[in-house]
Short mmCIF file of C-alpha atoms and ligand atoms in Angstrom, two decimals:
data_model
loop_
_atom_site.label_atom_id
_atom_site.label_comp_id
_atom_site.label_asym_id
_atom_site.label_seq_id
_atom_site.Cartn_x
_atom_site.Cartn_y
_atom_site.Cartn_z
CA MET A 1 0.00 0.00 0.00
CA PRO A 2 1.48 3.45 -0.86
CA GLU A 3 2.41 5.49 2.22
CA GLN A 4 0.16 8.45 2.98
CA ALA A 5 1.76 11.89 2.99
CA PRO A 6 1.35 13.69 6.33
CA LYS A 7 -1.54 16.16 6.47
CA VAL A 8 -0.66 19.79 7.07
CA ARG A 9 -3.12 22.31 8.49
CA LYS A 10 -1.87 25.87 8.71
CA LEU A 11 -2.74 27.46 12.06
CA SER A 12 -2.35 31.15 11.20
CA GLY A 13 -1.32 33.47 8.40
CA HIS A 14 2.41 33.65 9.21
CA ILE A 15 3.38 30.89 11.60
CA GLY A 16 2.48 27.39 12.74
CA ALA A 17 1.02 24.21 11.32
CA GLU A 18 -0.59 21.14 12.78
CA ILE A 19 0.73 17.94 11.25
CA SER A 20 -1.08 14.61 11.32
CA GLY A 21 -0.09 11.22 9.98
CA LEU A 22 3.42 11.10 11.45
CA ASP A 23 4.54 8.95 14.36
CA LEU A 24 7.48 10.83 15.86
CA ALA A 25 8.79 7.68 17.53
CA ARG A 26 9.19 5.96 14.16
CA LEU A 27 10.09 8.33 11.36
CA ASP A 28 11.83 6.90 8.35
CA GLU A 29 14.33 9.04 6.44
CA ARG A 30 11.74 10.35 3.99
CA GLU A 31 9.30 11.26 6.77
CA PHE A 32 12.01 12.99 8.77
CA LYS A 33 13.02 15.02 5.71
CA ARG A 34 9.37 16.05 5.25
CA LEU A 35 9.11 17.00 8.93
CA HIS A 36 12.31 19.02 8.67
CA ASP A 37 11.08 20.84 5.55
CA LEU A 38 7.77 21.65 7.28
CA PHE A 39 9.67 22.88 10.34
CA LEU A 40 11.62 25.34 8.19
CA GLU A 41 8.49 26.43 6.32
CA HIS A 42 6.09 26.90 9.27
CA GLN A 43 8.54 27.65 12.15
CA VAL A 44 6.25 25.91 14.69
CA LEU A 45 4.81 22.40 14.27
CA VAL A 46 2.16 20.77 16.46
CA LEU A 47 1.69 16.97 16.48
CA ARG A 48 -1.04 15.32 18.56
CA ASP A 49 -1.37 11.91 20.23
CA GLN A 50 2.31 11.08 20.23
CA MET A 51 3.69 8.30 22.45
CA LEU A 52 7.36 8.98 23.07
CA THR A 53 9.64 7.48 25.66
CA ARG A 54 12.34 9.78 27.01
CA ASP A 55 14.92 8.00 24.84
CA GLN A 56 12.73 8.40 21.73
CA HIS A 57 12.26 12.10 22.52
CA ILE A 58 16.04 12.52 22.78
CA ALA A 59 16.59 10.47 19.61
CA LEU A 60 14.14 12.70 17.71
CA GLY A 61 16.01 15.81 18.85
CA LYS A 62 19.33 14.31 17.76
CA ARG A 63 18.05 13.93 14.20
CA PHE A 64 17.98 17.74 14.04
CA GLY A 65 21.44 18.12 15.57
CA GLU A 66 23.49 17.79 18.72
CA LEU A 67 21.50 18.41 21.90
CA HIS A 68 21.94 21.39 24.17
CA VAL A 69 22.27 21.05 27.94
CA HIS A 70 20.59 23.94 29.75
CA PRO A 71 23.09 26.09 31.66
CA MET A 72 20.93 26.19 34.80
CA ALA A 73 18.12 23.62 34.80
CA LYS A 74 18.90 20.11 35.99
CA GLY A 75 17.57 17.16 33.99
CA PRO A 76 16.31 13.93 35.54
CA GLU A 77 19.01 11.48 36.70
CA GLY A 78 20.99 10.23 33.69
CA TYR A 79 19.30 12.67 31.26
CA PRO A 80 21.14 16.00 31.40
CA GLU A 81 19.72 16.99 27.99
CA ILE A 82 16.12 16.86 29.27
CA PHE A 83 14.71 20.19 30.42
CA PRO A 84 11.78 19.48 32.74
CA ILE A 85 8.74 21.75 32.37
CA GLU A 86 6.53 21.51 35.40
CA ALA A 87 4.04 23.80 37.08
CA GLY A 88 1.75 22.87 39.93
CA ALA A 89 0.07 24.20 43.05
CA ASN A 90 3.23 25.93 44.28
CA SER A 91 3.98 27.73 40.98
CA SER A 92 3.69 31.41 40.19
CA ASN A 93 4.55 33.95 37.55
CA ASP A 94 4.82 36.80 40.03
CA PRO A 95 8.41 37.76 40.98
CA LYS A 96 7.33 38.75 44.51
CA ALA A 97 5.64 35.40 45.12
CA ILE A 98 8.68 33.62 43.62
CA ARG A 99 11.04 35.44 45.98
CA ALA A 100 8.76 34.40 48.82
CA GLY A 101 9.21 30.73 47.89
CA LYS A 102 6.86 29.90 45.01
CA LYS A 103 8.40 28.13 42.02
CA ALA A 104 8.74 30.24 38.84
CA VAL A 105 6.80 28.99 35.82
CA ASN A 106 9.08 28.33 32.86
CA GLY A 107 8.85 30.54 29.82
CA GLY A 108 6.22 32.88 31.26
CA HIS A 109 7.67 35.88 29.41
CA TRP A 110 8.40 36.35 25.72
CA HIS A 111 11.75 34.81 24.85
CA SER A 112 13.72 32.75 22.39
CA ASP A 113 15.25 29.83 24.30
CA VAL A 114 18.63 30.61 25.87
CA SER A 115 19.34 33.50 23.47
CA CYS A 116 21.97 34.58 26.04
CA ASP A 117 24.24 31.79 24.79
CA PRO A 118 26.92 32.74 22.24
CA GLU A 119 25.42 29.96 20.08
CA PRO A 120 21.71 29.98 20.94
CA PRO A 121 19.67 26.83 20.33
CA LEU A 122 18.41 26.06 16.84
CA GLY A 123 15.10 24.70 18.08
CA SER A 124 13.20 23.00 20.87
CA ILE A 125 10.85 20.02 21.08
CA LEU A 126 8.38 20.12 23.95
CA TYR A 127 6.30 17.07 24.86
CA LEU A 128 3.54 17.66 27.40
CA ARG A 129 2.19 14.57 29.14
CA GLU A 130 -0.15 16.27 31.60
CA VAL A 131 -2.08 19.46 30.91
CA PRO A 132 -4.51 21.57 32.94
CA GLU A 133 -8.23 21.32 32.34
CA PHE A 134 -8.12 24.77 30.77
CA GLY A 135 -5.43 27.30 29.87
CA GLY A 136 -1.68 26.72 29.69
CA ASP A 137 -1.45 27.62 25.98
CA THR A 138 1.82 28.72 24.40
CA LEU A 139 2.02 31.82 22.20
CA PHE A 140 4.58 31.93 19.41
CA SER A 141 5.50 34.96 17.35
CA SER A 142 7.28 34.97 14.00
CA GLY A 143 10.47 37.04 13.78
CA TYR A 144 10.21 36.85 9.98
CA ALA A 145 6.73 38.40 9.96
CA ALA A 146 7.82 41.07 12.46
CA TYR A 147 10.87 42.01 10.37
CA GLU A 148 9.02 41.99 7.06
CA ALA A 149 6.27 44.30 8.39
CA LEU A 150 8.76 47.09 9.19
CA SER A 151 9.48 49.96 6.80
CA PRO A 152 12.63 49.64 4.65
CA ALA A 153 14.16 52.59 6.54
CA MET A 154 13.68 50.87 9.92
CA GLN A 155 14.89 47.54 8.51
CA ASN A 156 18.10 49.18 7.27
CA PHE A 157 18.67 50.91 10.59
CA LEU A 158 18.15 47.72 12.61
CA GLU A 159 20.41 45.67 10.36
CA GLU A 160 23.41 47.69 11.53
CA LEU A 161 22.75 47.06 15.24
CA THR A 162 23.76 44.41 17.76
CA ALA A 163 22.29 43.70 21.20
CA VAL A 164 23.47 42.25 24.49
CA HIS A 165 21.55 39.16 25.62
CA SER A 166 22.03 38.15 29.25
CA GLY A 167 20.71 35.24 31.32
CA GLU A 168 21.14 37.02 34.63
CA ALA A 169 17.68 38.45 35.36
CA THR A 170 15.77 35.40 34.20
CA TYR A 171 18.07 32.88 35.81
CA ARG A 172 18.27 34.72 39.13
CA LEU A 173 14.48 34.68 39.24
CA HIS A 174 14.23 30.99 38.42
CA TYR A 175 17.24 29.56 40.17
CA GLY A 176 18.08 32.02 42.95
CA ASP A 177 21.37 33.77 43.44
CA GLN A 178 23.69 30.83 43.97
CA ARG A 179 25.62 31.36 40.75
CA ALA A 180 26.30 35.00 41.40
CA GLN A 181 27.52 34.11 44.88
CA ASP A 182 29.83 31.32 43.82
CA ARG A 183 31.37 32.00 40.43
CA SER A 184 34.24 29.60 40.99
CA ARG A 185 31.85 26.66 41.20
CA PHE A 186 29.25 27.74 38.69
CA GLY A 187 31.15 30.17 36.44
CA PHE A 188 30.68 29.99 32.69
CA HIS A 189 33.49 30.59 30.24
CA ASN A 190 35.53 33.69 31.08
CA GLY A 191 34.33 33.66 34.70
CA GLN A 192 30.86 35.11 34.07
CA ALA A 193 28.30 33.93 36.58
CA TYR A 194 25.58 34.00 33.91
CA PRO A 195 25.77 33.45 30.15
CA GLU A 196 25.91 36.63 28.10
CA ALA A 197 26.45 37.29 24.40
CA VAL A 198 26.08 39.95 21.72
CA HIS A 199 23.93 39.11 18.69
CA PRO A 200 22.75 41.00 15.61
CA VAL A 201 19.32 42.61 16.06
CA VAL A 202 18.34 41.19 12.67
CA ARG A 203 19.70 37.74 11.91
CA ARG A 204 19.75 35.73 8.74
CA HIS A 205 18.38 32.22 9.12
CA PRO A 206 21.20 29.82 8.25
CA GLU A 207 18.88 27.37 6.42
CA THR A 208 16.13 29.48 4.84
CA GLY A 209 18.21 32.64 4.26
CA ARG A 210 15.28 34.76 5.50
CA LYS A 211 15.80 37.74 7.79
CA SER A 212 14.28 37.76 11.24
CA LEU A 213 14.13 40.12 14.22
CA PHE A 214 16.13 38.66 17.08
CA VAL A 215 15.48 40.54 20.34
CA ASN A 216 13.27 39.37 23.19
CA ARG A 217 12.08 40.58 26.60
CA GLY A 218 13.48 37.56 28.44
CA PHE A 219 17.14 37.95 27.56
CA THR A 220 17.91 41.10 25.54
CA ARG A 221 19.33 43.87 27.73
CA GLU A 222 20.49 46.69 25.50
CA ILE A 223 21.52 47.73 22.04
CA VAL A 224 25.26 48.15 21.90
CA GLU A 225 25.45 51.03 19.41
CA LEU A 226 22.83 53.29 21.09
CA GLY A 227 22.62 55.36 24.26
CA HIS A 228 20.75 53.78 27.17
CA ALA A 229 17.49 55.73 26.74
CA GLU A 230 17.51 55.21 22.97
CA SER A 231 18.18 51.53 23.44
CA GLN A 232 15.34 51.03 25.97
CA ALA A 233 12.85 52.93 23.80
CA LEU A 234 13.77 51.04 20.64
CA LEU A 235 13.70 47.66 22.38
CA GLU A 236 10.28 48.38 23.89
CA PHE A 237 9.01 49.33 20.41
CA LEU A 238 10.43 46.10 18.94
CA TYR A 239 9.01 43.90 21.72
CA ARG A 240 5.54 45.38 21.25
CA HIS A 241 5.84 45.11 17.50
CA GLN A 242 6.71 41.41 17.79
CA GLU A 243 3.73 40.90 20.09
CA THR A 244 1.33 41.95 17.29
CA PRO A 245 -1.39 39.24 17.19
CA GLU A 246 -1.13 38.90 13.40
CA PHE A 247 2.45 37.60 13.73
CA GLN A 248 1.40 34.96 16.27
CA VAL A 249 -0.02 31.51 16.67
CA ARG A 250 -1.53 30.21 19.91
CA VAL A 251 -0.92 26.53 20.59
CA GLN A 252 -3.54 24.78 22.70
CA TRP A 253 -2.14 21.66 24.25
CA ALA A 254 -3.67 18.29 25.04
CA ALA A 255 -1.90 15.44 26.82
CA ASN A 256 0.69 13.83 24.49
CA THR A 257 1.02 16.82 22.19
CA VAL A 258 4.48 17.57 20.83
CA THR A 259 5.36 21.06 19.63
CA LEU A 260 8.61 21.83 17.79
CA TRP A 261 9.76 25.39 17.26
CA ASP A 262 12.59 27.14 15.49
CA ASN A 263 14.31 29.46 17.98
CA ARG A 264 16.20 31.24 15.19
CA CYS A 265 13.09 32.95 13.84
CA THR A 266 10.46 32.74 16.60
CA GLN A 267 9.93 33.65 20.21
CA HIS A 268 7.34 32.29 22.60
CA ARG A 269 5.52 32.81 25.88
CA ALA A 270 3.89 30.14 28.04
CA VAL A 271 0.61 31.55 29.36
CA PHE A 272 0.17 30.94 33.09
CA ASP A 273 -3.58 31.07 33.62
CA TYR A 274 -4.14 27.72 35.34
CA ALA A 275 -2.96 28.39 38.92
CA GLY A 276 -3.47 25.39 41.15
CA GLN A 277 -3.48 22.89 38.28
CA VAL A 278 -0.66 20.75 36.97
CA ARG A 279 1.06 21.16 33.59
CA ARG A 280 3.97 18.79 33.08
CA GLY A 281 6.29 17.68 30.33
CA GLU A 282 9.84 17.63 29.04
CA ARG A 283 11.76 19.59 26.44
CA VAL A 284 14.80 18.73 24.42
CA THR A 285 16.71 21.58 22.88
CA ILE A 286 18.91 21.41 19.80
CA LYS A 287 22.20 23.26 19.64
CA GLY A 288 22.47 26.11 17.17
CA ASP A 289 25.20 28.30 15.76
CA ARG A 290 26.29 31.91 16.04
CA PRO A 291 23.59 34.16 14.63
CA ASP A 292 24.57 35.58 11.24
CA SER A 293 24.24 39.30 10.74
CA VAL A 294 22.68 40.42 7.48
CA THR A 295 25.21 43.17 6.71
CA ARG A 296 28.90 43.02 6.21
CA HIS A 297 29.45 45.89 8.68
CA ALA A 298 27.69 44.61 11.79
CA SER A 299 30.41 43.72 14.24
CA PRO A 300 30.72 40.01 15.00
CA GLN A 301 31.40 40.59 18.69
CA TRP A 302 29.75 37.40 19.82
CA ALA A 303 30.79 37.01 23.40
CA LEU A 304 31.17 40.13 25.45
CA ALA A 305 34.34 39.24 27.24
CA GLY A 306 35.70 36.84 24.62
CA ALA A 307 34.89 33.13 24.62
C1 LIG B 401 9.59 27.08 27.24
O1 LIG B 401 10.27 26.22 26.69
O2 LIG B 401 9.92 28.24 27.28
C2 LIG B 401 8.29 26.64 27.89
C3 LIG B 401 7.20 26.64 26.89
C4 LIG B 401 5.93 26.09 27.47
O3 LIG B 401 5.93 25.59 28.59
O4 LIG B 401 4.92 26.14 26.78
#
């Protein structure tokens, strides 16, 4: 019997597709190639009713590339490349409540995963096994759509700029201050307590060649070439611009849904509107490369203090 091609249902005008007819635990070469092509085309893919063991989840990630180990989060015993996503009765999105002992919800603010790394992840694959009765959606926004909607004058201006991305604020909130207090034990390369890097504000996708905005509220701190006030005002404009609903897709989860996203051209936010309920799953994250600038002039000053 001839194999059926997977079905593709676009979820919004610019980003996201739901794919059916693929079993992620058993993809042959042709199916994986199709999945990979769809990933590049739609930026975010949603696949329902998947049954993946932890090893199969990891094996799927490895077909995209080497796996990333999160600089702060600890995986389950023997699985350092697994990033646990778990929110329950003791979780909160409110910094005050977190400081008072509640556990911070992962990804509750717009971000591209670990963009503070000198080589930020290519993509992520999140598998949720337990979901709340309502809520707990994830919003994704397309950096391509955001870039393409800007005027040519603004595009040209942004293409010359670079921005500092830092893990400090987010990681202090999630993991406390232990790294800042003990750099010798936890220090990253060059003795920094938290990862930090400089990336182009507009990056060129290494596989599609398309240009994408690459700043996010979670990690971007300032634009290198501008004064502080200019930098804050421009970043706030860009964040709001990227949050335009027309550039977004909203993924509604069910148990055993897998969502894959391309961190090079999207950012996301996990909506925390299910306090008191459980939302649980695991993510694997695929290593990426240094973001490419789109101009010849933008300075390739990747790591602030030299890697
Ligand atoms: C994340 O990877 O940032 C979490 C996304 C989610 O929980 O929906």
